[in-house]
C-alpha positions as a printed Julia matrix, in Angstrom:
309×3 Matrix{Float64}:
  0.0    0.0     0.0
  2.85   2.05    0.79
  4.11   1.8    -2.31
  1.61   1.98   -3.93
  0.53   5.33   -2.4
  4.54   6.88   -3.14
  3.25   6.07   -7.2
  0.27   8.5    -6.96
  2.11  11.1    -4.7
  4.65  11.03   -7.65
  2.01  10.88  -10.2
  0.05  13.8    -8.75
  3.29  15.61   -8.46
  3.9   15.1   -12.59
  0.04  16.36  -13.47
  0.64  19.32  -11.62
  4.01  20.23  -13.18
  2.82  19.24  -16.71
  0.35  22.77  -17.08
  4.12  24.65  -16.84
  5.58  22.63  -19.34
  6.09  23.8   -23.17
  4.08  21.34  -25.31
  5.52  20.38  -28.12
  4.46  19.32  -31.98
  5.63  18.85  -35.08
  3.47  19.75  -38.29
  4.31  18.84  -42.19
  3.7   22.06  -44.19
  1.87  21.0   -47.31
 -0.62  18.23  -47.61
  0.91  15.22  -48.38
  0.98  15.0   -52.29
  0.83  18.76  -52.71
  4.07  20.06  -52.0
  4.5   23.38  -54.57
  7.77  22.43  -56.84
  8.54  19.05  -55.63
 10.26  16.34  -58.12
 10.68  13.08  -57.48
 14.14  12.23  -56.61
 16.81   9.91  -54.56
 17.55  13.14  -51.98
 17.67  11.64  -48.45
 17.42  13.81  -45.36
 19.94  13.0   -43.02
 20.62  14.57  -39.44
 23.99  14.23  -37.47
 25.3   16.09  -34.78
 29.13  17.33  -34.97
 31.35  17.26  -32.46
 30.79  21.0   -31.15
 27.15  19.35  -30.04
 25.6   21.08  -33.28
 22.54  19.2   -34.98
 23.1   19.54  -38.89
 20.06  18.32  -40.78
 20.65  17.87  -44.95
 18.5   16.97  -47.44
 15.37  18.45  -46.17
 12.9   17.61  -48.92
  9.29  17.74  -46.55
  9.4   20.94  -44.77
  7.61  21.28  -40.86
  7.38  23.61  -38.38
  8.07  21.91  -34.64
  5.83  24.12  -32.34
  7.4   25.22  -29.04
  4.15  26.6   -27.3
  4.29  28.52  -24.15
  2.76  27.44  -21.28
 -0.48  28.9   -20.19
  0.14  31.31  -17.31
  3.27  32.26  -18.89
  2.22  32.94  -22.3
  2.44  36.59  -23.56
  0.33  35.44  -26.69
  3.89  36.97  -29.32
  5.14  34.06  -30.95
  8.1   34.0   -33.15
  9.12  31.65  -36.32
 12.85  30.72  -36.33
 14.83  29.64  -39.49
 17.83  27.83  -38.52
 21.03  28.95  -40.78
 23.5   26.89  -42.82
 24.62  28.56  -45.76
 21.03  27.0   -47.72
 22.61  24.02  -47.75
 22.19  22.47  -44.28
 20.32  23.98  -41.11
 21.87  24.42  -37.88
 18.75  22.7   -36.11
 20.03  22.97  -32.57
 22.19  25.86  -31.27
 20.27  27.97  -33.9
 16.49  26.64  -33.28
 15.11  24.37  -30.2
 17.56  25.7   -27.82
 15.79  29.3   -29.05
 12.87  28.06  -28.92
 13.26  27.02  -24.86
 14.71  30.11  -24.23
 11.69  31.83  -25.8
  9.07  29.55  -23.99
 11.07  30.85  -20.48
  9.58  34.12  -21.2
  6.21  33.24  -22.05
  6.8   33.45  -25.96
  5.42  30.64  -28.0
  7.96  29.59  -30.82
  7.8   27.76  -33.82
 11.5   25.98  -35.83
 10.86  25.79  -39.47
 12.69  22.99  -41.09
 12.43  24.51  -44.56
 13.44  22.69  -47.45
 17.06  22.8   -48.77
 17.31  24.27  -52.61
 18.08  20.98  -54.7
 17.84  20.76  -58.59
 17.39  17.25  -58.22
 14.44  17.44  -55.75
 12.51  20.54  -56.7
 11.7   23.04  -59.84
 12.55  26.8   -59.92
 14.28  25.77  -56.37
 15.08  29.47  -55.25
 11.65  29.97  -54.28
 10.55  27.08  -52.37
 12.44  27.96  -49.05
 10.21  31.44  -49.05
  7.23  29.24  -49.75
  8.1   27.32  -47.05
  8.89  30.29  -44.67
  5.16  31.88  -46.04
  3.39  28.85  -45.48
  4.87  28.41  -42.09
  3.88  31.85  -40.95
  0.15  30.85  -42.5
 -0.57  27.72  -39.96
  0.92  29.34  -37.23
 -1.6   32.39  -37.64
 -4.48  29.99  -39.02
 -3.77  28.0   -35.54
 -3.4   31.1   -33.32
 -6.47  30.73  -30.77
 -5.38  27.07  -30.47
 -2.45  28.41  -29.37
 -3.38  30.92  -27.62
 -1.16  33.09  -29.48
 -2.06  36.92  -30.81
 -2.35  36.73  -34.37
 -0.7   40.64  -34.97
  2.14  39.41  -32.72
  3.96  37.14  -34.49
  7.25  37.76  -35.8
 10.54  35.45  -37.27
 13.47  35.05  -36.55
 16.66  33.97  -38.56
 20.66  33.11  -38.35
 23.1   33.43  -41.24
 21.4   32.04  -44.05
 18.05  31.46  -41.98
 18.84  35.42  -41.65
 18.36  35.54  -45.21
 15.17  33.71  -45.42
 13.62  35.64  -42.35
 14.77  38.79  -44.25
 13.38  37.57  -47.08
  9.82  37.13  -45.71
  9.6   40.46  -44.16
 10.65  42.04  -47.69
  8.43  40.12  -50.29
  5.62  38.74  -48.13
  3.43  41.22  -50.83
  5.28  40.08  -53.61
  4.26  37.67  -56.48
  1.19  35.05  -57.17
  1.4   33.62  -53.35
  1.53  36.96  -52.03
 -1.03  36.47  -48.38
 -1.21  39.4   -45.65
 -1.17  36.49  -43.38
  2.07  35.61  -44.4
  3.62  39.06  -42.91
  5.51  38.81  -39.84
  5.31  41.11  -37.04
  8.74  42.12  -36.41
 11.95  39.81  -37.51
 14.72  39.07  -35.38
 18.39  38.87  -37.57
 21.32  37.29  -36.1
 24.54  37.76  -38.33
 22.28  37.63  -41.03
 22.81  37.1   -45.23
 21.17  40.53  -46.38
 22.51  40.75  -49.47
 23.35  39.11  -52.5
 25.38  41.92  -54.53
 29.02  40.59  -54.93
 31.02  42.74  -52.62
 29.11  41.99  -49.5
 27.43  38.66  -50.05
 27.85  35.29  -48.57
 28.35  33.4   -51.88
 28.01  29.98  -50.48
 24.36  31.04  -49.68
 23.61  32.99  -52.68
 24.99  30.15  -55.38
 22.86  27.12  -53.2
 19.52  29.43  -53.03
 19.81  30.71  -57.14
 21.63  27.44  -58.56
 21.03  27.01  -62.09
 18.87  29.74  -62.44
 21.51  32.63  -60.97
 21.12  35.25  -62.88
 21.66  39.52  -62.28
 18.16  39.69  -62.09
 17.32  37.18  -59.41
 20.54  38.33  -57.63
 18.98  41.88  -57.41
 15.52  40.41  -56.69
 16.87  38.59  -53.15
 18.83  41.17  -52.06
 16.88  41.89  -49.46
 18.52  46.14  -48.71
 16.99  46.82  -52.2
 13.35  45.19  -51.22
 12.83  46.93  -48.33
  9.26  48.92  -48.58
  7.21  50.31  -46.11
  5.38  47.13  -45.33
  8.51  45.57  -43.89
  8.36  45.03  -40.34
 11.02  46.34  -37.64
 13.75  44.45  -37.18
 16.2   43.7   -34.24
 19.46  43.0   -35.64
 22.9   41.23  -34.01
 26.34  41.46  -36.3
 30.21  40.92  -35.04
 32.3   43.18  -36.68
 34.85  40.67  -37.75
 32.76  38.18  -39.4
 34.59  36.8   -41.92
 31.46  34.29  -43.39
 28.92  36.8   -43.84
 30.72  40.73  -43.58
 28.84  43.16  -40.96
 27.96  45.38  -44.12
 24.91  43.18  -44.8
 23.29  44.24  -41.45
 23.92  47.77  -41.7
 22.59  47.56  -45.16
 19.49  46.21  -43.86
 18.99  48.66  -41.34
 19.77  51.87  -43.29
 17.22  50.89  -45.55
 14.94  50.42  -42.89
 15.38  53.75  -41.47
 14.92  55.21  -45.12
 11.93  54.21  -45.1
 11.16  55.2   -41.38
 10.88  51.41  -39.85
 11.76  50.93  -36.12
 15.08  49.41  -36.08
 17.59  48.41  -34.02
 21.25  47.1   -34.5
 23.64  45.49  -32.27
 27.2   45.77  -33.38
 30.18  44.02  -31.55
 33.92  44.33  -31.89
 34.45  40.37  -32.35
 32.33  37.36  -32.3
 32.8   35.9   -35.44
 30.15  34.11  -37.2
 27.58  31.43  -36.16
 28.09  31.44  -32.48
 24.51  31.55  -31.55
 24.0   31.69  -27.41
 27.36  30.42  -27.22
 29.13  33.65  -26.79
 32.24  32.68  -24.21
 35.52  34.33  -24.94
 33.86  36.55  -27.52
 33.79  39.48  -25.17
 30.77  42.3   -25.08
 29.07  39.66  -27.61
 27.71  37.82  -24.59
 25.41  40.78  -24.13
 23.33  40.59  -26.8
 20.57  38.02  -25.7
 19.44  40.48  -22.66
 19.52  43.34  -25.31
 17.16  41.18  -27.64
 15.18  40.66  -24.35
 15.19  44.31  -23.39
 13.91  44.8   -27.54
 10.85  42.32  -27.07
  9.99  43.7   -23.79
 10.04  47.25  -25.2
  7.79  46.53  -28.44
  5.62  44.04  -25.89
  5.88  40.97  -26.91
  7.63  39.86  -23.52
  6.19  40.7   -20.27
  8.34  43.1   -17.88
């Protein structure tokens, strides 16, 4: 009896911790059979994780969004979209989206990690624009499934690193763009960690630019997704995070970004840092003033109120 009592205790004990827990779930994008510019191929998806404790997933040919929601009496009802980077060719699924997503679910933000397809000639048509379909699709379910949720639909933003930077970037600029154009596809505000901006020569990361354009590069596309040139005044504001001697993707692309912004008269705001490097994520020891920036991003969401002071 004993026992058995000490099993309830401890099962009572879980139910009542359970309501403070995120819940998690993981969605496929398009219906099955009705993914936009898929071709049948051999492409595998394959995940490993390196020896820095990095998750690298390749291959990604059926896009989903893993939901991260808030729980209850923490929830703030913002939510926020992240696109892991790696360069369009692999994502950065860890140190650059769950462990984001936890840290956003600590203060009551609900987040959602897009696995968005990888640009592949073999495994998709015209594949430059099937990783903003993915990103606009994302941003469709999250808002179609806000009061399930329990998210505000007018607060939900993205957020992006390197490469996932560029897609993020890309979504705030040409959300209103094209055939598939959808208001509900706008984010709220975007959140750009040493972000690709830009595709132009002198500042761009080419490793991103020549796996997103492939075939199909050409000056016009080149112009089309750099995002500094796209900027209108439907983009949203934009918190933005850039070391100063990032040799993968050069600082210029972020002050690009945001001096467009501010021609256009878009709240912005733009952490600079002597050193850092690239790709570093939350993992900012030995890189100096760097390890500052989470509490000013915190200090940014708390100020536009999507965290809770």
């Amino acid at each position: 009896m004993k026992k058995t009592a000490r099993i309830l205790t401890i099962l009572s004990l879980l139910a009542l911790s359970l309501p403070s827990m995120a819940q998690t779930e993981t969605i496929t994008l398009w219906p099955e059979g009705k993914v936009p510019n898929f071709k049948s191929s051999d492409v595998e998806e394959k995940s490993a994780t390196d020896a820095q404790g990095i998750l690298r997933i390749s291959g990604v040919t059926i896009p989903t969004i893993t939901a991260y929601i808030a729980p209850k009496e923490k929830a703030t009802g913002a939510a926020v979209m992240i696109c892991p980077g790696g360069g369009y060719g692999i994502l950065a699924a860890s140190h650059e989206g769950s462990d984001f997503a936890k840290w956003f679910n600590d203060r009551g933000i609900s987040a959602f990690v897009l696995k968005y397809r990888l640009p592949n000639e073999k495994a998709m048509t015209h594949q430059h624009e099937v990783p903003l379909m993915d990103a606009m699709q994302g941003m469709k379910l999250i808002r179609q499934n806000a009061s399930k949720w329990n998210i505000d639909v007018n607060k939900i933003g993205v957020m992006g690193f390197s490469a996932g930077g560029h897609l993020a970037a890309t979504l705030s600029t040409h959300h209103n763009m094209g055939e598939k154009a959808s208001p509900d596809g706008k984010p709220n505000f975007s959140v750009l960690i040493y972000p690709v901006i830009s595709f132009q020569p002198v500042i761009s990361h080419g490793g991103s630019r020549d796996n997103l354009l492939g075939p199909e590069k050409s000056e016009e596309l080149i112009k089309y997704y750099s995002n500094e040139l796209q900027v209108s005044d439907q983009t949203p504001p934009a918190f933005l995070v850039h070391a100063m001697d990032d040799t993968g993707v050069p600082v210029e692309n972020s002050i690009q970004y945001y001096l467009a912004l501010k021609a256009k008269k878009i709240p912005a705001e733009m952490h600079l840092y002597p050193q850092g490097g690239h790709g570093y994520g939350m993992r900012t020891e030995g890189k100096g003033s760097l390890a500052n920036w989470p509490a000013a991003m915190e200090g940014w969401l708390k100020a536009m109120g999507y965290q809770k002071n």
